[in-house]
mmCIF file of C-alpha atoms in Angstrom:
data_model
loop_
_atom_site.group_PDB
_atom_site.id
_atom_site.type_symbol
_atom_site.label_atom_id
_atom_site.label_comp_id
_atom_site.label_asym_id
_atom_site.label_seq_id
_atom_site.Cartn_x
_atom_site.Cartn_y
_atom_site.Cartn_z
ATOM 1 C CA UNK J 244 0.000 0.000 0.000
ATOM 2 C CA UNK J 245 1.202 3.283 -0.837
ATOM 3 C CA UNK J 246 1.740 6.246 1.490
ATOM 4 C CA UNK J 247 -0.803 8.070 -0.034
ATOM 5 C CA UNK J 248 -3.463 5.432 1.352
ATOM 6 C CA UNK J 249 -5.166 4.349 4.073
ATOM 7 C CA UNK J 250 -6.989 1.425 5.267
ATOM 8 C CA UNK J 251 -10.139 0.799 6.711
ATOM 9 C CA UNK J 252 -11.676 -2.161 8.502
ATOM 10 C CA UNK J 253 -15.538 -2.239 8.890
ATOM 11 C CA UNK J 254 -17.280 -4.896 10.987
ATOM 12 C CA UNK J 255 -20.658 -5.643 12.522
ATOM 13 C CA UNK J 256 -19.480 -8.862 15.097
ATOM 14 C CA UNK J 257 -22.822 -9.628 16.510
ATOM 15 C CA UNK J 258 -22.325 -9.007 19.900
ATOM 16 C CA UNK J 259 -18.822 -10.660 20.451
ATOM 17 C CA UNK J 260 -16.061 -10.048 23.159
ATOM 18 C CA UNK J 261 -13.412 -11.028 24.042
ATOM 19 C CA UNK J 262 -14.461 -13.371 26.584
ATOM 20 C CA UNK J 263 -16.400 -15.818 23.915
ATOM 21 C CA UNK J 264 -14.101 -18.109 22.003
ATOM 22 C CA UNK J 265 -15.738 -16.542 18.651
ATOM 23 C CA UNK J 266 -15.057 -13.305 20.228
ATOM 24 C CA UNK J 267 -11.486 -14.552 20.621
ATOM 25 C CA UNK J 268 -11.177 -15.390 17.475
ATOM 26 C CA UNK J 269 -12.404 -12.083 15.920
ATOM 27 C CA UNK J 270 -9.680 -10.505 18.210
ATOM 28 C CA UNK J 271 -6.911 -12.272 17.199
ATOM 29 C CA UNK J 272 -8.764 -11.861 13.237
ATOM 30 C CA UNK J 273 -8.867 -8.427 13.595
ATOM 31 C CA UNK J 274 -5.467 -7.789 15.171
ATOM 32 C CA UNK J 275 -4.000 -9.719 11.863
ATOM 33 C CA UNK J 276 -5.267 -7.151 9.616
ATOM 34 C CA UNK J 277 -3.467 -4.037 8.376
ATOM 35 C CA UNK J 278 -6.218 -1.440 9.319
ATOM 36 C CA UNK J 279 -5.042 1.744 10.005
ATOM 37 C CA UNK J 280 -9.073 2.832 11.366
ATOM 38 C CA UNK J 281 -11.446 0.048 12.533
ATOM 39 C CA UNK J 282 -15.122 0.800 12.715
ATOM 40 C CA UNK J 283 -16.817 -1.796 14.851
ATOM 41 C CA UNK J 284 -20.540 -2.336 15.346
ATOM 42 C CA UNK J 285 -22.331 -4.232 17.795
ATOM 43 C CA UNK J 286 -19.266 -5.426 19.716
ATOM 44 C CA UNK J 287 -16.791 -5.198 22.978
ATOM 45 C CA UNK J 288 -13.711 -2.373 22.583
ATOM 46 C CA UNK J 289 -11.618 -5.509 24.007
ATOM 47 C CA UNK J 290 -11.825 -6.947 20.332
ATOM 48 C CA UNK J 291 -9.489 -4.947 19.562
ATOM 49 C CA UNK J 292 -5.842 -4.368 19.421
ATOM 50 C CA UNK J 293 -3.379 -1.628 21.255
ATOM 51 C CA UNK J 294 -4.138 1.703 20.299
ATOM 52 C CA UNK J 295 -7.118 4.283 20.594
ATOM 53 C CA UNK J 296 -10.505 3.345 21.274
ATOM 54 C CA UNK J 297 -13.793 5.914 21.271
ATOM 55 C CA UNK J 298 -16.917 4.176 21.962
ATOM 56 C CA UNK J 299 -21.459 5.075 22.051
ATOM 57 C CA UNK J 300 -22.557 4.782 25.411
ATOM 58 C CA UNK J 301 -23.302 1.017 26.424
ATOM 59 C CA UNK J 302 -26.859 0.264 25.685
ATOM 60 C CA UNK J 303 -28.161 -2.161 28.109
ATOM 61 C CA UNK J 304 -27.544 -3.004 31.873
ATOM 62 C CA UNK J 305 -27.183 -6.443 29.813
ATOM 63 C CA UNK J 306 -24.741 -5.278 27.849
ATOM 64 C CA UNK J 307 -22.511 -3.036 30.082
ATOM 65 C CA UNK J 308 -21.272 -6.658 32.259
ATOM 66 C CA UNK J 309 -19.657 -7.872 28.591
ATOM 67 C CA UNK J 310 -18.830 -4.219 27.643
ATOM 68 C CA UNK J 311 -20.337 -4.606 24.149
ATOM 69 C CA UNK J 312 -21.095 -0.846 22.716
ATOM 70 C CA UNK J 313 -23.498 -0.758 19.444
ATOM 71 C CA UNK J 314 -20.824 1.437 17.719
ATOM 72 C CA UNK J 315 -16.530 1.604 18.234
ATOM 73 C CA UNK J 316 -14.161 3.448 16.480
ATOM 74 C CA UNK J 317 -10.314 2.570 16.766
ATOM 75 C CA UNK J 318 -6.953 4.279 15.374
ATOM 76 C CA UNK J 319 -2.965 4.203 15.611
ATOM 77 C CA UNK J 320 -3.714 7.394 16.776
ATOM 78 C CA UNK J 321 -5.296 9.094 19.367
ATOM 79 C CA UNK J 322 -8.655 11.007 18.970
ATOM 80 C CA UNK J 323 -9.750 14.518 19.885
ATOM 81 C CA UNK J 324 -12.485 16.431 19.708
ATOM 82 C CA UNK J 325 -14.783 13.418 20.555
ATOM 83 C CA UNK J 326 -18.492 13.982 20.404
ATOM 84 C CA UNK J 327 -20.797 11.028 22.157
ATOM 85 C CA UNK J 328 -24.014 12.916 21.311
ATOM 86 C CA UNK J 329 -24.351 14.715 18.002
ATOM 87 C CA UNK J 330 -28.140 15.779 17.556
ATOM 88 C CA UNK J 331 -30.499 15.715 21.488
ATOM 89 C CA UNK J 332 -32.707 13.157 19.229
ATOM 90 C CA UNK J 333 -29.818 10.702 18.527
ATOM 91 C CA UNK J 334 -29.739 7.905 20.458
ATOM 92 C CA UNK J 335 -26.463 7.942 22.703
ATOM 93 C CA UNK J 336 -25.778 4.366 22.253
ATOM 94 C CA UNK J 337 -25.802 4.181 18.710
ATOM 95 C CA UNK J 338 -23.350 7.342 18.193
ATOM 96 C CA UNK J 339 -19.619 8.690 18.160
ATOM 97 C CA UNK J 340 -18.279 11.027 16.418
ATOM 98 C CA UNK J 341 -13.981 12.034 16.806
ATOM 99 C CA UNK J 342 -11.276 12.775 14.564
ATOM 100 C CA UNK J 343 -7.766 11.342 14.311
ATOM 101 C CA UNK J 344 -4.246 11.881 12.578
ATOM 102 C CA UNK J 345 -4.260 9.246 9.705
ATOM 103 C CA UNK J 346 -1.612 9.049 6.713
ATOM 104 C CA UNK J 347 -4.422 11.434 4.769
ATOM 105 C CA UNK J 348 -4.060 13.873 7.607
ATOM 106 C CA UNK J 349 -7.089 14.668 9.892
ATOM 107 C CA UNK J 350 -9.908 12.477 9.762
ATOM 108 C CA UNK J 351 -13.035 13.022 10.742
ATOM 109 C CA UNK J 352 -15.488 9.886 11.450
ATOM 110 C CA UNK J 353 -18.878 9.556 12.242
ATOM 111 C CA UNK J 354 -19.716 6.079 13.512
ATOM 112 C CA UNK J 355 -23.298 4.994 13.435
ATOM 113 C CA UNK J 356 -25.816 2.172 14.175
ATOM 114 C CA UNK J 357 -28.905 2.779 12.921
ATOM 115 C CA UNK J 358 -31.463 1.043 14.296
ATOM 116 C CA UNK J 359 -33.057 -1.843 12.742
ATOM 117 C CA UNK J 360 -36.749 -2.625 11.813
ATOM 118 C CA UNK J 361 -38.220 -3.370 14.823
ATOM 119 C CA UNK J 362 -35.722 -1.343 17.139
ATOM 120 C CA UNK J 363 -38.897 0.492 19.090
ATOM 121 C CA UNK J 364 -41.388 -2.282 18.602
ATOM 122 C CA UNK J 365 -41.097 -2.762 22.502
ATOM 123 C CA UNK J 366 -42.103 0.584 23.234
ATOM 124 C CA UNK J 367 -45.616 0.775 21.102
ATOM 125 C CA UNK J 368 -43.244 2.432 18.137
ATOM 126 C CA UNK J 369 -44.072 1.075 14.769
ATOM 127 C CA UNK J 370 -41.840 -0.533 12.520
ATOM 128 C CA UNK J 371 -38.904 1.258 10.732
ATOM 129 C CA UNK J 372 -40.277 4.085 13.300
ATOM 130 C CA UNK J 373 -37.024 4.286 15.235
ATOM 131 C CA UNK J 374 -35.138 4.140 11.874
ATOM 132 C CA UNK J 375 -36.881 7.024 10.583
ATOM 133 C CA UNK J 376 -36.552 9.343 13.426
ATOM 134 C CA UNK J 377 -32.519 8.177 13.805
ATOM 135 C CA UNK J 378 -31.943 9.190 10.146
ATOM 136 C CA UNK J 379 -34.136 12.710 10.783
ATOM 137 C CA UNK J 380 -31.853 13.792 13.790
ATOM 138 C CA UNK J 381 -28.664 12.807 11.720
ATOM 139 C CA UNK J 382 -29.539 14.653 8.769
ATOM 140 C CA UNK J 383 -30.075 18.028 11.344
ATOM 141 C CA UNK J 384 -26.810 17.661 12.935
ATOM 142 C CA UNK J 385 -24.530 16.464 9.917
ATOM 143 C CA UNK J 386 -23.211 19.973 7.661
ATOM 144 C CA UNK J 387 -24.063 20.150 4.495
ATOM 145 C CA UNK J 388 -22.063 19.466 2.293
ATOM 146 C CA UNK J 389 -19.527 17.298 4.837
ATOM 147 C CA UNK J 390 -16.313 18.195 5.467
ATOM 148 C CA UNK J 391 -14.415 17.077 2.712
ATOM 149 C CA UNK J 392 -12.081 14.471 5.029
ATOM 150 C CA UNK J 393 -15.353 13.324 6.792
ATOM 151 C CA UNK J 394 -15.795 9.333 6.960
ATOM 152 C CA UNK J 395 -19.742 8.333 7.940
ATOM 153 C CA UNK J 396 -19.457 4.634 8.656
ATOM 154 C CA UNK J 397 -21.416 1.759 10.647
ATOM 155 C CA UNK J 398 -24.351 -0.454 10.990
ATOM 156 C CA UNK J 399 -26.515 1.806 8.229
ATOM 157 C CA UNK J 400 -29.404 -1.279 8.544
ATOM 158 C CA UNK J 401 -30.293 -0.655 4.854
ATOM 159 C CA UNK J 402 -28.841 -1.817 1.757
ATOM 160 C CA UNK J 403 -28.299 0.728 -0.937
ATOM 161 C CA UNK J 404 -29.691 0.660 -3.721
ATOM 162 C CA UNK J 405 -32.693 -0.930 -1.818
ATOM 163 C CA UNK J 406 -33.665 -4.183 -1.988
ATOM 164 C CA UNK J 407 -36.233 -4.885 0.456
ATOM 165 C CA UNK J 408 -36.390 -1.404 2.629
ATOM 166 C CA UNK J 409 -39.182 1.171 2.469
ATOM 167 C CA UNK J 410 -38.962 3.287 -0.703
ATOM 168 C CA UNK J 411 -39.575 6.505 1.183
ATOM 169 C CA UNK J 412 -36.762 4.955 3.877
ATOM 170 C CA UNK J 413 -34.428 4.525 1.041
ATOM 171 C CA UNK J 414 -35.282 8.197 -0.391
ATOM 172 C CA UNK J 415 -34.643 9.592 2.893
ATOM 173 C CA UNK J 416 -31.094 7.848 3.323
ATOM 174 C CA UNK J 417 -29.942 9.423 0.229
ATOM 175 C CA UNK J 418 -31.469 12.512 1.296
ATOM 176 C CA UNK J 419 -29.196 12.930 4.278
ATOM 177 C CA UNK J 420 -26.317 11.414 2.026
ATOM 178 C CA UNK J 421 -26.594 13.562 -0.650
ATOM 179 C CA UNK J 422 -24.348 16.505 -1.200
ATOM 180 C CA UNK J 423 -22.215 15.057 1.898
ATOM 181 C CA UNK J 424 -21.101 12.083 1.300
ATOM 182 C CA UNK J 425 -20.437 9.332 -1.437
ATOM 183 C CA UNK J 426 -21.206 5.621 -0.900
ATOM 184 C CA UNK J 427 -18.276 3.551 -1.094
ATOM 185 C CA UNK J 428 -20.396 0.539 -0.597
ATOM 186 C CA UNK J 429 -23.113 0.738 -2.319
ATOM 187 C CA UNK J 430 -24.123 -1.730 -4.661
ATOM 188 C CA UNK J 431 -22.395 -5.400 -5.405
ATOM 189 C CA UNK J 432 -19.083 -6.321 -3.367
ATOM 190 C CA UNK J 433 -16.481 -8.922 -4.562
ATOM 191 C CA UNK J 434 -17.223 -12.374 -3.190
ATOM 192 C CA UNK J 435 -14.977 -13.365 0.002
ATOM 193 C CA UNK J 436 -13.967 -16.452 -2.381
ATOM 194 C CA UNK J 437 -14.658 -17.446 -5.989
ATOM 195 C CA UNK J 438 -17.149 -19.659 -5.238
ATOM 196 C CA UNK J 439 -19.247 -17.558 -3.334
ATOM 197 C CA UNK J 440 -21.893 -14.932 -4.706
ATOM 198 C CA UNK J 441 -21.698 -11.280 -4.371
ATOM 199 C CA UNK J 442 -23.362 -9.747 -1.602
ATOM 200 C CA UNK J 443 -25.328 -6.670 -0.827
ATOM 201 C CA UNK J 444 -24.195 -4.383 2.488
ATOM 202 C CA UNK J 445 -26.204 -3.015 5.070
ATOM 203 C CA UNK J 446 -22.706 -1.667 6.742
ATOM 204 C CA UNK J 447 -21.390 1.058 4.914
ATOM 205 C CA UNK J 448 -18.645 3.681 4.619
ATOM 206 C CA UNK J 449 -19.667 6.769 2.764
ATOM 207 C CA UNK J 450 -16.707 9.963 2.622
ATOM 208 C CA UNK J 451 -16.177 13.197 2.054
ATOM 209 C CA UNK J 452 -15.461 15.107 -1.466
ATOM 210 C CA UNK J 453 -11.579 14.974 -0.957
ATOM 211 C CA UNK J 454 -11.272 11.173 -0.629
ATOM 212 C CA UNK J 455 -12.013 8.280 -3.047
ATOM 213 C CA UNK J 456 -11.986 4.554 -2.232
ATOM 214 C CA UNK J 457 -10.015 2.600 -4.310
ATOM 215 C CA UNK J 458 -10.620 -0.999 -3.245
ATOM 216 C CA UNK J 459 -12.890 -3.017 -1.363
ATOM 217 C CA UNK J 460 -12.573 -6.422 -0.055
ATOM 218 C CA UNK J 461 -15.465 -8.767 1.303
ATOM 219 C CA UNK J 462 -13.574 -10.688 4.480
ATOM 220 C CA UNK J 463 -14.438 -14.326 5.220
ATOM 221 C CA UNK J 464 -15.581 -14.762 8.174
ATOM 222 C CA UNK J 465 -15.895 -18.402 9.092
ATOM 223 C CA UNK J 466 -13.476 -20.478 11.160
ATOM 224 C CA UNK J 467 -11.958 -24.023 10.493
ATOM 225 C CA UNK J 468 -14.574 -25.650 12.228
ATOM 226 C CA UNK J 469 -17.491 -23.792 10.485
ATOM 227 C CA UNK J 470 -18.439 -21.428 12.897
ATOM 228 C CA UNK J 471 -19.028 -18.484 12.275
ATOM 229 C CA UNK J 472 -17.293 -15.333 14.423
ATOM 230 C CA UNK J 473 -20.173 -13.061 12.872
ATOM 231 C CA UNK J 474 -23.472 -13.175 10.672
ATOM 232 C CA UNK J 475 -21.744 -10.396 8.534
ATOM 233 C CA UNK J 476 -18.438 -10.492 6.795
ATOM 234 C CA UNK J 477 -15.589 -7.721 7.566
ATOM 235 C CA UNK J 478 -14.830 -5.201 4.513
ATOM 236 C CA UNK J 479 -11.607 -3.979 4.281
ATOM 237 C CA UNK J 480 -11.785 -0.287 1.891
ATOM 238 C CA UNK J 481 -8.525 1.367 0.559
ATOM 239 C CA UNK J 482 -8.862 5.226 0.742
ATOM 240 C CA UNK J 483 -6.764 7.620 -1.029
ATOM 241 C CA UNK J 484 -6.841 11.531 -1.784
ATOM 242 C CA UNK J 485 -9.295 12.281 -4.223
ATOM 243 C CA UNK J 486 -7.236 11.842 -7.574
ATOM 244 C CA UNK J 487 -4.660 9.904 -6.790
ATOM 245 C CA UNK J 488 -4.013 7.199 -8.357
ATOM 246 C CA UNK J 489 -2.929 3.495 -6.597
ATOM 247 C CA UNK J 490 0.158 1.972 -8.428
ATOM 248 C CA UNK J 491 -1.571 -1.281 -8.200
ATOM 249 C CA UNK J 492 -4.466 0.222 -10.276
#
């Protein structure tokens, strides 16, 4: 990878730690990779490996005993100017926003977990209805456009284009996307392996004007013994300065 890169490592582990043996083996699966900014979702900081951690507010009493956060955000660098609120309506748990030295320079990231279908179903909320509201809040407190080294990545819980989602849902992602941010991940990813289809993500990474991605690769995530460490495979993305241009290309 060239100096002009950097390398991102996005991952929704289904509520692993480090105290599981899955959870051990994402650690030691996630230590082995060359990230230089990990964006974790629905998982325990203790996944990951030395370096700088910023974390949404645990969730659940259930949760807090395990340590599992619904959105964590991890560089070789430390992080400043750390925000674990964004908008009043945004749910603390699902939201951190900080910014870190990377090989690009400063990087701003937004890490997100929006909530899925039936998020407020337990409180009389109708479905998508805690979706809806998350994605009104962010679209107040995100500028417009971004900044142009701004990263918004996590647990979007929609696939884009749609494929099963609400079509006003779908509209009103792109509308807070839109003139902020593009999509890295949107549409078909490369198969882990050749024998495998391509796949459709609901986690995404979507940046500012002044970077481009210039690779993606879909992560296996299944262990000798057929277990799985997650329902979702990791993607690794290659960033580079807008216009630049990777040798390898």
């Amino acid at each position: 990878m060239a100096e002009a890169e950097l390398r991102v490592l996005l991952w929704s582990v289904d509520k692993r730690h480090a105290g599981s043996p899955t959870g051990a083996a994402a650690r030691t699966f996630i230590a082995a990779q060359p990230a230089d900014l990990v964006c974790l979702t629905e998982a325990s900081p203790d996944l990951l490996p030395e370096g700088h951690w910023v974390a949404s507010q645990a969730f659940t009493a259930a949760r807090v005993h395990s340590g599992v956060r619904k959105v964590v955000l991890w560089s070789r660098q430390p992080w400043s100017e750390v925000d674990p609120t964004g908008d009043p309506e945004l749910p603390a748990s699902r939201f951190i926003q900080a910014t870190t030295l990377t090989r690009l320079g400063a990087i701003t990231a937004t890490g997100v977990c929006i909530p899925w279908p039936d998020a407020g179903r337990p409180n009389g909320r109708a479905r998508w209805e805690e979706h809806r509201r998350y994605l009104d809040a962010l679209d107040r407190f995100l500028p417009r456009p971004s900044g142009d080294f701004q990263l918004l990545l996590g647990d979007f819980n929609q696939h884009i284009p749609r494929i099963r989602e609400p079509v006003a849902l779908a509209a009103r992602l792109m509308q807070v996307l839109n003139g902020r941010f593009q999509v890295a991940t949107a549409g078909d990813l490369p198969a882990p392996d050749p024998e495998a289809v391509s796949l459709r993500a609901i986690d995404h990474l979507a940046h500012g004007a002044a970077l481009a991605c210039t690779d993606i690769a879909v992560l296996g995530h299944d262990l000798p013994d057929g277990r799985r460490m997650s329902d979702r495979p990791a993607l690794m993305l290659t960033l580079a300065r807008a216009g630049f241009r990777s040798p390898s290309a």
